[in-house]
Amino acid sequence: MSENELGAFLRARREAVTPTEVGLPSGSRRRTPGLRRSEVATLAGISVEYLTRLEQGRDRNPSPSVLGSLADTLRLTVEERIHLRRLEKASNGADNPCCAAAPPPALSVRPTVRALVDRLEPTPAVLLNRLSDILTYTTGYERVARPLGLLDGDRPNLLRFVFTDERARAVFPEWDRVADEQIAHLRSESPMIDPHVVQLVDELTVLAGAPFSDRVEAVPGLPRRSGVERLTHPEVGALRLSYETLALPDVDGQRLLVHLPADDATSAALDQLNGRQPGGLRAVSG
């Protein structure tokens, strides 16, 4: 890569955003294509001098919060945010953080736990680790989640889906509540100084911007361990799922999330997804 790919990308995106896109007047006397540095700096909450150093390559180590604010201001897509994050890592030569003092999040599943999950069929149930990586699930969960995009990728992650996948707001009609819950689970399962949490938070601060970073910086709340989740499914429409969250003993941060239909319409919809006769999963009040 060239000597200043990060700065060149920031400048190109600044010049591609029109004043009207960010709520500024577009006068006929403007000489700068797109936005002025001063305008971007004000909107992003940084100084003009600092933005100039970034664009000129004299500063190559912006914080995740600065990158997230710039990504918000420059209206970057998820793909562009991923690219921005990669450019920042390449420009300062930083490797992914790790620390021997904090074990990585568990990715393996105990045989007895896997057998337990199998016994829950056809109930939608999923096992998550402390970073909300999806470790294993029932086929009942797969039939609900795969059409939503929740299982896309080599290492699906519920937290990342909620904040970075464009489909998430359509999937979750109560997206704000779901987003709050995901942050609450992240905070409750791990200290925020855990380097693996820091790495994920830094990544999502850049990729998701303010909707993520504002929640991380807010006063933490406790996650709800049970309740009713509303989903919009592309094949069967609206679903209301009662859920219970079960923490696994002797496993670092793993939790089993089990869903049951909260009404008769959802019960019928799950039976349809599973190809079962009506009544396979009875409705349970939330």
PDB file of C-alpha atoms in Angstrom:
ATOM      1  CA  MET A   1       0.000   0.000   0.000  1.00  0.00           C
ATOM      2  CA  SER A   2       1.096   3.589  -0.493  1.00  0.00           C
ATOM      3  CA  GLU A   3       2.538   5.682   2.298  1.00  0.00           C
ATOM      4  CA  ASN A   4      -0.694   7.425   3.308  1.00  0.00           C
ATOM      5  CA  GLU A   5      -3.662   5.243   2.326  1.00  0.00           C
ATOM      6  CA  LEU A   6      -5.606   6.148   5.485  1.00  0.00           C
ATOM      7  CA  GLY A   7      -5.293   9.886   4.923  1.00  0.00           C
ATOM      8  CA  ALA A   8      -6.086   9.573   1.229  1.00  0.00           C
ATOM      9  CA  PHE A   9      -9.226   7.579   1.984  1.00  0.00           C
ATOM     10  CA  LEU A  10     -10.454  10.089   4.570  1.00  0.00           C
ATOM     11  CA  ARG A  11      -9.903  12.986   2.181  1.00  0.00           C
ATOM     12  CA  ALA A  12     -11.612  11.193  -0.711  1.00  0.00           C
ATOM     13  CA  ARG A  13     -14.663  10.446   1.401  1.00  0.00           C
ATOM     14  CA  ARG A  14     -14.754  14.020   2.742  1.00  0.00           C
ATOM     15  CA  GLU A  15     -14.774  15.366  -0.804  1.00  0.00           C
ATOM     16  CA  ALA A  16     -17.528  12.916  -1.816  1.00  0.00           C
ATOM     17  CA  VAL A  17     -20.053  14.007   0.839  1.00  0.00           C
ATOM     18  CA  THR A  18     -22.207  17.004  -0.061  1.00  0.00           C
ATOM     19  CA  PRO A  19     -23.127  19.675   2.519  1.00  0.00           C
ATOM     20  CA  THR A  20     -26.826  18.890   2.146  1.00  0.00           C
ATOM     21  CA  GLU A  21     -26.191  15.259   3.156  1.00  0.00           C
ATOM     22  CA  VAL A  22     -25.059  16.435   6.589  1.00  0.00           C
ATOM     23  CA  GLY A  23     -27.588  19.247   6.966  1.00  0.00           C
ATOM     24  CA  LEU A  24     -25.349  22.158   5.913  1.00  0.00           C
ATOM     25  CA  PRO A  25     -26.223  24.869   3.366  1.00  0.00           C
ATOM     26  CA  SER A  26     -24.649  24.471  -0.070  1.00  0.00           C
ATOM     27  CA  GLY A  27     -23.645  27.940  -1.249  1.00  0.00           C
ATOM     28  CA  SER A  28     -22.597  28.754  -4.793  1.00  0.00           C
ATOM     29  CA  ARG A  29     -19.278  30.219  -3.627  1.00  0.00           C
ATOM     30  CA  ARG A  30     -17.855  26.970  -2.260  1.00  0.00           C
ATOM     31  CA  ARG A  31     -14.472  26.107  -3.765  1.00  0.00           C
ATOM     32  CA  THR A  32     -13.977  22.795  -1.980  1.00  0.00           C
ATOM     33  CA  PRO A  33     -15.637  19.694  -3.431  1.00  0.00           C
ATOM     34  CA  GLY A  34     -17.704  18.026  -0.789  1.00  0.00           C
ATOM     35  CA  LEU A  35     -17.103  19.132   2.791  1.00  0.00           C
ATOM     36  CA  ARG A  36     -14.477  21.469   4.201  1.00  0.00           C
ATOM     37  CA  ARG A  37     -12.094  20.102   6.815  1.00  0.00           C
ATOM     38  CA  SER A  38     -13.542  22.515   9.347  1.00  0.00           C
ATOM     39  CA  GLU A  39     -17.033  21.178   8.718  1.00  0.00           C
ATOM     40  CA  VAL A  40     -16.004  17.550   9.113  1.00  0.00           C
ATOM     41  CA  ALA A  41     -13.994  18.362  12.233  1.00  0.00           C
ATOM     42  CA  THR A  42     -16.922  20.170  13.847  1.00  0.00           C
ATOM     43  CA  LEU A  43     -19.400  17.413  13.046  1.00  0.00           C
ATOM     44  CA  ALA A  44     -17.002  14.701  14.244  1.00  0.00           C
ATOM     45  CA  GLY A  45     -16.057  16.561  17.431  1.00  0.00           C
ATOM     46  CA  ILE A  46     -12.333  16.829  16.697  1.00  0.00           C
ATOM     47  CA  SER A  47     -10.028  19.736  15.883  1.00  0.00           C
ATOM     48  CA  VAL A  48      -9.263  20.881  12.356  1.00  0.00           C
ATOM     49  CA  GLU A  49      -5.568  20.513  13.145  1.00  0.00           C
ATOM     50  CA  TYR A  50      -6.009  16.876  14.113  1.00  0.00           C
ATOM     51  CA  LEU A  51      -8.053  16.083  10.990  1.00  0.00           C
ATOM     52  CA  THR A  52      -5.342  17.751   8.902  1.00  0.00           C
ATOM     53  CA  ARG A  53      -2.673  15.569  10.521  1.00  0.00           C
ATOM     54  CA  LEU A  54      -4.728  12.456   9.777  1.00  0.00           C
ATOM     55  CA  GLU A  55      -5.253  13.382   6.124  1.00  0.00           C
ATOM     56  CA  GLN A  56      -1.590  14.289   5.664  1.00  0.00           C
ATOM     57  CA  GLY A  57      -0.356  11.115   7.330  1.00  0.00           C
ATOM     58  CA  ARG A  58       1.317  12.916  10.221  1.00  0.00           C
ATOM     59  CA  ASP A  59      -0.901  11.059  12.712  1.00  0.00           C
ATOM     60  CA  ARG A  60      -1.468   7.358  12.066  1.00  0.00           C
ATOM     61  CA  ASN A  61      -3.031   6.205  15.317  1.00  0.00           C
ATOM     62  CA  PRO A  62      -6.543   7.642  15.720  1.00  0.00           C
ATOM     63  CA  SER A  63      -8.612   6.171  18.531  1.00  0.00           C
ATOM     64  CA  PRO A  64     -11.606   3.940  17.735  1.00  0.00           C
ATOM     65  CA  SER A  65     -13.960   6.680  18.953  1.00  0.00           C
ATOM     66  CA  VAL A  66     -12.413   9.176  16.516  1.00  0.00           C
ATOM     67  CA  LEU A  67     -12.682   6.697  13.645  1.00  0.00           C
ATOM     68  CA  GLY A  68     -16.277   5.963  14.601  1.00  0.00           C
ATOM     69  CA  SER A  69     -17.170   9.673  14.680  1.00  0.00           C
ATOM     70  CA  LEU A  70     -15.491  10.254  11.314  1.00  0.00           C
ATOM     71  CA  ALA A  71     -17.289   7.241   9.851  1.00  0.00           C
ATOM     72  CA  ASP A  72     -20.614   8.632  11.068  1.00  0.00           C
ATOM     73  CA  THR A  73     -19.881  12.105   9.721  1.00  0.00           C
ATOM     74  CA  LEU A  74     -18.696  10.831   6.338  1.00  0.00           C
ATOM     75  CA  ARG A  75     -21.732   8.545   6.000  1.00  0.00           C
ATOM     76  CA  LEU A  76     -19.590   5.456   5.502  1.00  0.00           C
ATOM     77  CA  THR A  77     -21.242   2.160   4.651  1.00  0.00           C
ATOM     78  CA  VAL A  78     -20.429  -0.972   6.655  1.00  0.00           C
ATOM     79  CA  GLU A  79     -18.003  -2.071   3.927  1.00  0.00           C
ATOM     80  CA  GLU A  80     -16.299   1.332   3.990  1.00  0.00           C
ATOM     81  CA  ARG A  81     -16.042   1.188   7.778  1.00  0.00           C
ATOM     82  CA  ILE A  82     -14.379  -2.226   7.540  1.00  0.00           C
ATOM     83  CA  HIS A  83     -11.959  -0.779   4.986  1.00  0.00           C
ATOM     84  CA  LEU A  84     -11.276   2.224   7.232  1.00  0.00           C
ATOM     85  CA  ARG A  85     -10.477  -0.074  10.143  1.00  0.00           C
ATOM     86  CA  ARG A  86      -8.078  -2.106   8.014  1.00  0.00           C
ATOM     87  CA  LEU A  87      -6.328   1.008   6.754  1.00  0.00           C
ATOM     88  CA  GLU A  88      -5.887   2.277  10.303  1.00  0.00           C
ATOM     89  CA  LYS A  89      -4.397  -1.041  11.419  1.00  0.00           C
ATOM     90  CA  ALA A  90      -2.058  -1.122   8.427  1.00  0.00           C
ATOM     91  CA  SER A  91      -0.993   2.498   8.829  1.00  0.00           C
ATOM     92  CA  ASN A  92       0.189   2.151  12.431  1.00  0.00           C
ATOM     93  CA  GLY A  93       1.476  -1.421  12.105  1.00  0.00           C
ATOM     94  CA  ALA A  94      -0.638  -2.621  15.003  1.00  0.00           C
ATOM     95  CA  ASP A  95      -1.421  -6.276  15.407  1.00  0.00           C
ATOM     96  CA  ASN A  96      -4.568  -7.591  16.996  1.00  0.00           C
ATOM     97  CA  PRO A  97      -4.306  -7.160  20.765  1.00  0.00           C
ATOM     98  CA  CYS A  98      -3.936 -10.224  22.913  1.00  0.00           C
ATOM     99  CA  CYS A  99      -2.977 -10.873  26.454  1.00  0.00           C
ATOM    100  CA  ALA A 100      -1.936 -14.095  28.138  1.00  0.00           C
ATOM    101  CA  ALA A 101      -3.577 -12.925  31.372  1.00  0.00           C
ATOM    102  CA  ALA A 102      -7.049 -13.070  29.827  1.00  0.00           C
ATOM    103  CA  PRO A 103      -8.033 -16.352  28.174  1.00  0.00           C
ATOM    104  CA  PRO A 104      -9.714 -16.103  24.784  1.00  0.00           C
ATOM    105  CA  PRO A 105     -13.475 -16.607  24.748  1.00  0.00           C
ATOM    106  CA  ALA A 106     -14.424 -20.267  24.771  1.00  0.00           C
ATOM    107  CA  LEU A 107     -15.224 -21.653  21.312  1.00  0.00           C
ATOM    108  CA  SER A 108     -15.553 -25.333  22.229  1.00  0.00           C
ATOM    109  CA  VAL A 109     -18.706 -26.973  23.548  1.00  0.00           C
ATOM    110  CA  ARG A 110     -18.699 -29.684  26.207  1.00  0.00           C
ATOM    111  CA  PRO A 111     -20.119 -32.990  24.900  1.00  0.00           C
ATOM    112  CA  THR A 112     -22.777 -33.000  27.625  1.00  0.00           C
ATOM    113  CA  VAL A 113     -23.829 -29.457  26.689  1.00  0.00           C
ATOM    114  CA  ARG A 114     -24.001 -30.397  23.015  1.00  0.00           C
ATOM    115  CA  ALA A 115     -26.148 -33.412  23.937  1.00  0.00           C
ATOM    116  CA  LEU A 116     -28.402 -31.140  25.999  1.00  0.00           C
ATOM    117  CA  VAL A 117     -28.841 -28.785  23.055  1.00  0.00           C
ATOM    118  CA  ASP A 118     -29.716 -31.751  20.827  1.00  0.00           C
ATOM    119  CA  ARG A 119     -32.379 -32.872  23.307  1.00  0.00           C
ATOM    120  CA  LEU A 120     -34.105 -29.475  22.988  1.00  0.00           C
ATOM    121  CA  GLU A 121     -35.155 -30.095  19.378  1.00  0.00           C
ATOM    122  CA  PRO A 122     -37.236 -28.669  17.747  1.00  0.00           C
ATOM    123  CA  THR A 123     -37.089 -25.749  20.193  1.00  0.00           C
ATOM    124  CA  PRO A 124     -35.057 -22.779  18.891  1.00  0.00           C
ATOM    125  CA  ALA A 125     -32.033 -22.773  21.201  1.00  0.00           C
ATOM    126  CA  VAL A 126     -28.540 -21.332  20.760  1.00  0.00           C
ATOM    127  CA  LEU A 127     -25.330 -21.416  22.804  1.00  0.00           C
ATOM    128  CA  LEU A 128     -23.309 -18.179  23.005  1.00  0.00           C
ATOM    129  CA  ASN A 129     -19.954 -17.296  24.564  1.00  0.00           C
ATOM    130  CA  ARG A 130     -19.089 -14.124  26.443  1.00  0.00           C
ATOM    131  CA  LEU A 131     -18.572 -12.152  23.204  1.00  0.00           C
ATOM    132  CA  SER A 132     -21.878 -13.454  21.790  1.00  0.00           C
ATOM    133  CA  ASP A 133     -20.192 -15.743  19.266  1.00  0.00           C
ATOM    134  CA  ILE A 134     -22.697 -18.416  18.216  1.00  0.00           C
ATOM    135  CA  LEU A 135     -21.186 -21.792  19.172  1.00  0.00           C
ATOM    136  CA  THR A 136     -23.920 -24.339  18.499  1.00  0.00           C
ATOM    137  CA  TYR A 137     -27.679 -24.407  18.005  1.00  0.00           C
ATOM    138  CA  THR A 138     -30.658 -26.634  17.360  1.00  0.00           C
ATOM    139  CA  THR A 139     -32.053 -27.138  13.877  1.00  0.00           C
ATOM    140  CA  GLY A 140     -35.148 -25.387  15.227  1.00  0.00           C
ATOM    141  CA  TYR A 141     -33.010 -22.293  15.835  1.00  0.00           C
ATOM    142  CA  GLU A 142     -31.336 -22.628  12.450  1.00  0.00           C
ATOM    143  CA  ARG A 143     -34.690 -22.631  10.652  1.00  0.00           C
ATOM    144  CA  VAL A 144     -35.583 -19.381  12.406  1.00  0.00           C
ATOM    145  CA  ALA A 145     -32.189 -17.677  12.269  1.00  0.00           C
ATOM    146  CA  ARG A 146     -30.622 -18.600   8.934  1.00  0.00           C
ATOM    147  CA  PRO A 147     -33.195 -16.783   6.743  1.00  0.00           C
ATOM    148  CA  LEU A 148     -32.632 -13.694   8.916  1.00  0.00           C
ATOM    149  CA  GLY A 149     -28.870 -13.691   8.225  1.00  0.00           C
ATOM    150  CA  LEU A 150     -27.932 -14.435  11.834  1.00  0.00           C
ATOM    151  CA  LEU A 151     -25.827 -17.445  10.874  1.00  0.00           C
ATOM    152  CA  ASP A 152     -23.981 -15.874   7.941  1.00  0.00           C
ATOM    153  CA  GLY A 153     -20.180 -16.034   7.918  1.00  0.00           C
ATOM    154  CA  ASP A 154     -17.607 -18.433   9.319  1.00  0.00           C
ATOM    155  CA  ARG A 155     -18.010 -17.198  12.905  1.00  0.00           C
ATOM    156  CA  PRO A 156     -21.488 -15.728  13.387  1.00  0.00           C
ATOM    157  CA  ASN A 157     -21.840 -13.306  16.266  1.00  0.00           C
ATOM    158  CA  LEU A 158     -25.145 -11.992  17.611  1.00  0.00           C
ATOM    159  CA  LEU A 159     -23.709  -8.695  18.860  1.00  0.00           C
ATOM    160  CA  ARG A 160     -21.994  -7.957  15.547  1.00  0.00           C
ATOM    161  CA  PHE A 161     -25.176  -8.812  13.607  1.00  0.00           C
ATOM    162  CA  VAL A 162     -27.320  -6.452  15.682  1.00  0.00           C
ATOM    163  CA  PHE A 163     -24.993  -3.484  15.206  1.00  0.00           C
ATOM    164  CA  THR A 164     -23.461  -3.954  11.754  1.00  0.00           C
ATOM    165  CA  ASP A 165     -25.885  -5.924   9.585  1.00  0.00           C
ATOM    166  CA  GLU A 166     -28.305  -3.750   7.616  1.00  0.00           C
ATOM    167  CA  ARG A 167     -31.009  -6.400   8.022  1.00  0.00           C
ATOM    168  CA  ALA A 168     -30.993  -6.255  11.829  1.00  0.00           C
ATOM    169  CA  ARG A 169     -33.367  -3.296  12.211  1.00  0.00           C
ATOM    170  CA  ALA A 170     -35.932  -5.048  10.020  1.00  0.00           C
ATOM    171  CA  VAL A 171     -35.448  -8.344  11.864  1.00  0.00           C
ATOM    172  CA  PHE A 172     -35.900  -6.745  15.308  1.00  0.00           C
ATOM    173  CA  PRO A 173     -38.866  -4.308  15.403  1.00  0.00           C
ATOM    174  CA  GLU A 174     -37.679  -3.305  18.891  1.00  0.00           C
ATOM    175  CA  TRP A 175     -34.110  -2.807  17.735  1.00  0.00           C
ATOM    176  CA  ASP A 176     -33.163  -0.205  20.352  1.00  0.00           C
ATOM    177  CA  ARG A 177     -34.154  -2.500  23.199  1.00  0.00           C
ATOM    178  CA  VAL A 178     -32.331  -5.442  21.612  1.00  0.00           C
ATOM    179  CA  ALA A 179     -29.211  -3.293  21.137  1.00  0.00           C
ATOM    180  CA  ASP A 180     -29.322  -2.199  24.791  1.00  0.00           C
ATOM    181  CA  GLU A 181     -29.633  -5.837  25.861  1.00  0.00           C
ATOM    182  CA  GLN A 182     -26.636  -6.898  23.785  1.00  0.00           C
ATOM    183  CA  ILE A 183     -24.423  -4.270  25.411  1.00  0.00           C
ATOM    184  CA  ALA A 184     -25.713  -5.245  28.853  1.00  0.00           C
ATOM    185  CA  HIS A 185     -24.768  -8.885  28.208  1.00  0.00           C
ATOM    186  CA  LEU A 186     -21.305  -7.887  26.981  1.00  0.00           C
ATOM    187  CA  ARG A 187     -20.687  -5.833  30.119  1.00  0.00           C
ATOM    188  CA  SER A 188     -22.039  -8.470  32.474  1.00  0.00           C
ATOM    189  CA  GLU A 189     -20.038 -11.369  31.029  1.00  0.00           C
ATOM    190  CA  SER A 190     -16.586  -9.732  30.885  1.00  0.00           C
ATOM    191  CA  PRO A 191     -14.672  -6.756  32.313  1.00  0.00           C
ATOM    192  CA  MET A 192     -14.363  -4.018  29.733  1.00  0.00           C
ATOM    193  CA  ILE A 193     -10.557  -4.103  30.132  1.00  0.00           C
ATOM    194  CA  ASP A 194     -10.492  -7.708  28.870  1.00  0.00           C
ATOM    195  CA  PRO A 195      -8.309  -7.348  25.743  1.00  0.00           C
ATOM    196  CA  HIS A 196     -10.648  -9.565  23.727  1.00  0.00           C
ATOM    197  CA  VAL A 197     -13.550  -7.304  24.665  1.00  0.00           C
ATOM    198  CA  VAL A 198     -11.421  -4.249  23.892  1.00  0.00           C
ATOM    199  CA  GLN A 199     -10.673  -5.628  20.432  1.00  0.00           C
ATOM    200  CA  LEU A 200     -14.369  -6.250  19.722  1.00  0.00           C
ATOM    201  CA  VAL A 201     -15.414  -2.863  21.121  1.00  0.00           C
ATOM    202  CA  ASP A 202     -12.774  -1.096  19.018  1.00  0.00           C
ATOM    203  CA  GLU A 203     -13.963  -2.941  15.914  1.00  0.00           C
ATOM    204  CA  LEU A 204     -17.652  -2.172  16.447  1.00  0.00           C
ATOM    205  CA  THR A 205     -16.956   1.436  17.415  1.00  0.00           C
ATOM    206  CA  VAL A 206     -15.584   1.898  13.913  1.00  0.00           C
ATOM    207  CA  LEU A 207     -18.084  -0.305  12.074  1.00  0.00           C
ATOM    208  CA  ALA A 208     -21.272   0.770  13.859  1.00  0.00           C
ATOM    209  CA  GLY A 209     -20.401   4.267  15.085  1.00  0.00           C
ATOM    210  CA  ALA A 210     -22.507   6.171  17.586  1.00  0.00           C
ATOM    211  CA  PRO A 211     -25.370   3.643  17.965  1.00  0.00           C
ATOM    212  CA  PHE A 212     -22.779   1.275  19.441  1.00  0.00           C
ATOM    213  CA  SER A 213     -20.251   3.595  21.089  1.00  0.00           C
ATOM    214  CA  ASP A 214     -22.904   5.707  22.867  1.00  0.00           C
ATOM    215  CA  ARG A 215     -24.321   2.579  24.479  1.00  0.00           C
ATOM    216  CA  VAL A 216     -20.887   1.333  25.534  1.00  0.00           C
ATOM    217  CA  GLU A 217     -20.123   4.680  27.187  1.00  0.00           C
ATOM    218  CA  ALA A 218     -23.515   4.967  28.922  1.00  0.00           C
ATOM    219  CA  VAL A 219     -24.212   3.871  32.482  1.00  0.00           C
ATOM    220  CA  PRO A 220     -24.434   0.069  32.263  1.00  0.00           C
ATOM    221  CA  GLY A 221     -27.609  -1.780  33.060  1.00  0.00           C
ATOM    222  CA  LEU A 222     -28.196  -5.417  33.898  1.00  0.00           C
ATOM    223  CA  PRO A 223     -29.290  -7.722  31.075  1.00  0.00           C
ATOM    224  CA  ARG A 224     -32.711  -9.294  31.141  1.00  0.00           C
ATOM    225  CA  ARG A 225     -32.468 -13.072  31.439  1.00  0.00           C
ATOM    226  CA  SER A 226     -36.036 -13.715  30.301  1.00  0.00           C
ATOM    227  CA  GLY A 227     -38.758 -11.939  28.394  1.00  0.00           C
ATOM    228  CA  VAL A 228     -40.396 -11.819  24.976  1.00  0.00           C
ATOM    229  CA  GLU A 229     -38.495 -11.185  21.734  1.00  0.00           C
ATOM    230  CA  ARG A 230     -40.251  -9.907  18.639  1.00  0.00           C
ATOM    231  CA  LEU A 231     -38.900 -10.915  15.235  1.00  0.00           C
ATOM    232  CA  THR A 232     -39.955 -10.273  11.660  1.00  0.00           C
ATOM    233  CA  HIS A 233     -39.281 -13.417   9.649  1.00  0.00           C
ATOM    234  CA  PRO A 234     -39.161 -13.349   5.827  1.00  0.00           C
ATOM    235  CA  GLU A 235     -40.975 -16.685   5.520  1.00  0.00           C
ATOM    236  CA  VAL A 236     -43.592 -16.701   8.289  1.00  0.00           C
ATOM    237  CA  GLY A 237     -43.935 -13.042   9.275  1.00  0.00           C
ATOM    238  CA  ALA A 238     -44.172 -11.717  12.834  1.00  0.00           C
ATOM    239  CA  LEU A 239     -42.931 -13.933  15.682  1.00  0.00           C
ATOM    240  CA  ARG A 240     -43.233 -13.461  19.435  1.00  0.00           C
ATOM    241  CA  LEU A 241     -40.766 -15.694  21.257  1.00  0.00           C
ATOM    242  CA  SER A 242     -40.563 -16.106  25.023  1.00  0.00           C
ATOM    243  CA  TYR A 243     -36.938 -16.642  26.009  1.00  0.00           C
ATOM    244  CA  GLU A 244     -34.943 -17.885  28.978  1.00  0.00           C
ATOM    245  CA  THR A 245     -31.185 -17.367  29.403  1.00  0.00           C
ATOM    246  CA  LEU A 246     -29.339 -20.126  31.256  1.00  0.00           C
ATOM    247  CA  ALA A 247     -25.737 -19.566  32.386  1.00  0.00           C
ATOM    248  CA  LEU A 248     -23.528 -22.657  32.198  1.00  0.00           C
ATOM    249  CA  PRO A 249     -21.460 -23.458  35.294  1.00  0.00           C
ATOM    250  CA  ASP A 250     -17.706 -23.962  34.968  1.00  0.00           C
ATOM    251  CA  VAL A 251     -17.623 -22.473  31.464  1.00  0.00           C
ATOM    252  CA  ASP A 252     -16.273 -18.975  30.884  1.00  0.00           C
ATOM    253  CA  GLY A 253     -19.259 -16.819  29.972  1.00  0.00           C
ATOM    254  CA  GLN A 254     -21.265 -19.368  27.991  1.00  0.00           C
ATOM    255  CA  ARG A 255     -25.029 -18.987  28.070  1.00  0.00           C
ATOM    256  CA  LEU A 256     -27.837 -21.009  26.557  1.00  0.00           C
ATOM    257  CA  LEU A 257     -30.658 -18.970  25.039  1.00  0.00           C
ATOM    258  CA  VAL A 258     -33.895 -20.948  24.653  1.00  0.00           C
ATOM    259  CA  HIS A 259     -36.978 -19.677  22.799  1.00  0.00           C
ATOM    260  CA  LEU A 260     -40.578 -20.830  22.995  1.00  0.00           C
ATOM    261  CA  PRO A 261     -43.617 -19.465  21.165  1.00  0.00           C
ATOM    262  CA  ALA A 262     -45.339 -16.715  23.146  1.00  0.00           C
ATOM    263  CA  ASP A 263     -48.680 -17.035  21.350  1.00  0.00           C
ATOM    264  CA  ASP A 264     -50.617 -19.463  19.187  1.00  0.00           C
ATOM    265  CA  ALA A 265     -49.728 -17.654  15.942  1.00  0.00           C
ATOM    266  CA  THR A 266     -46.013 -18.024  16.684  1.00  0.00           C
ATOM    267  CA  SER A 267     -46.523 -21.665  17.649  1.00  0.00           C
ATOM    268  CA  ALA A 268     -48.124 -22.325  14.261  1.00  0.00           C
ATOM    269  CA  ALA A 269     -45.348 -20.404  12.480  1.00  0.00           C
ATOM    270  CA  LEU A 270     -42.611 -22.460  14.181  1.00  0.00           C
ATOM    271  CA  ASP A 271     -44.427 -25.665  13.301  1.00  0.00           C
ATOM    272  CA  GLN A 272     -44.501 -24.463   9.693  1.00  0.00           C
ATOM    273  CA  LEU A 273     -40.759 -23.727   9.693  1.00  0.00           C
ATOM    274  CA  ASN A 274     -40.014 -27.126  11.224  1.00  0.00           C
ATOM    275  CA  GLY A 275     -42.371 -29.002   8.890  1.00  0.00           C
ATOM    276  CA  ARG A 276     -44.318 -30.406  11.830  1.00  0.00           C
ATOM    277  CA  GLN A 277     -47.972 -30.948  12.476  1.00  0.00           C
ATOM    278  CA  PRO A 278     -49.667 -28.125  14.421  1.00  0.00           C
ATOM    279  CA  GLY A 279     -49.109 -28.319  18.142  1.00  0.00           C
ATOM    280  CA  GLY A 280     -45.461 -29.383  18.062  1.00  0.00           C
ATOM    281  CA  LEU A 281     -44.424 -26.425  20.200  1.00  0.00           C
ATOM    282  CA  ARG A 282     -47.081 -25.086  22.546  1.00  0.00           C
ATOM    283  CA  ALA A 283     -47.409 -21.407  23.265  1.00  0.00           C
ATOM    284  CA  VAL A 284     -45.979 -20.217  26.596  1.00  0.00           C
ATOM    285  CA  SER A 285     -46.926 -16.855  28.072  1.00  0.00           C
ATOM    286  CA  GLY A 286     -43.931 -14.513  28.424  1.00  0.00           C
TER     287      GLY A 286
END
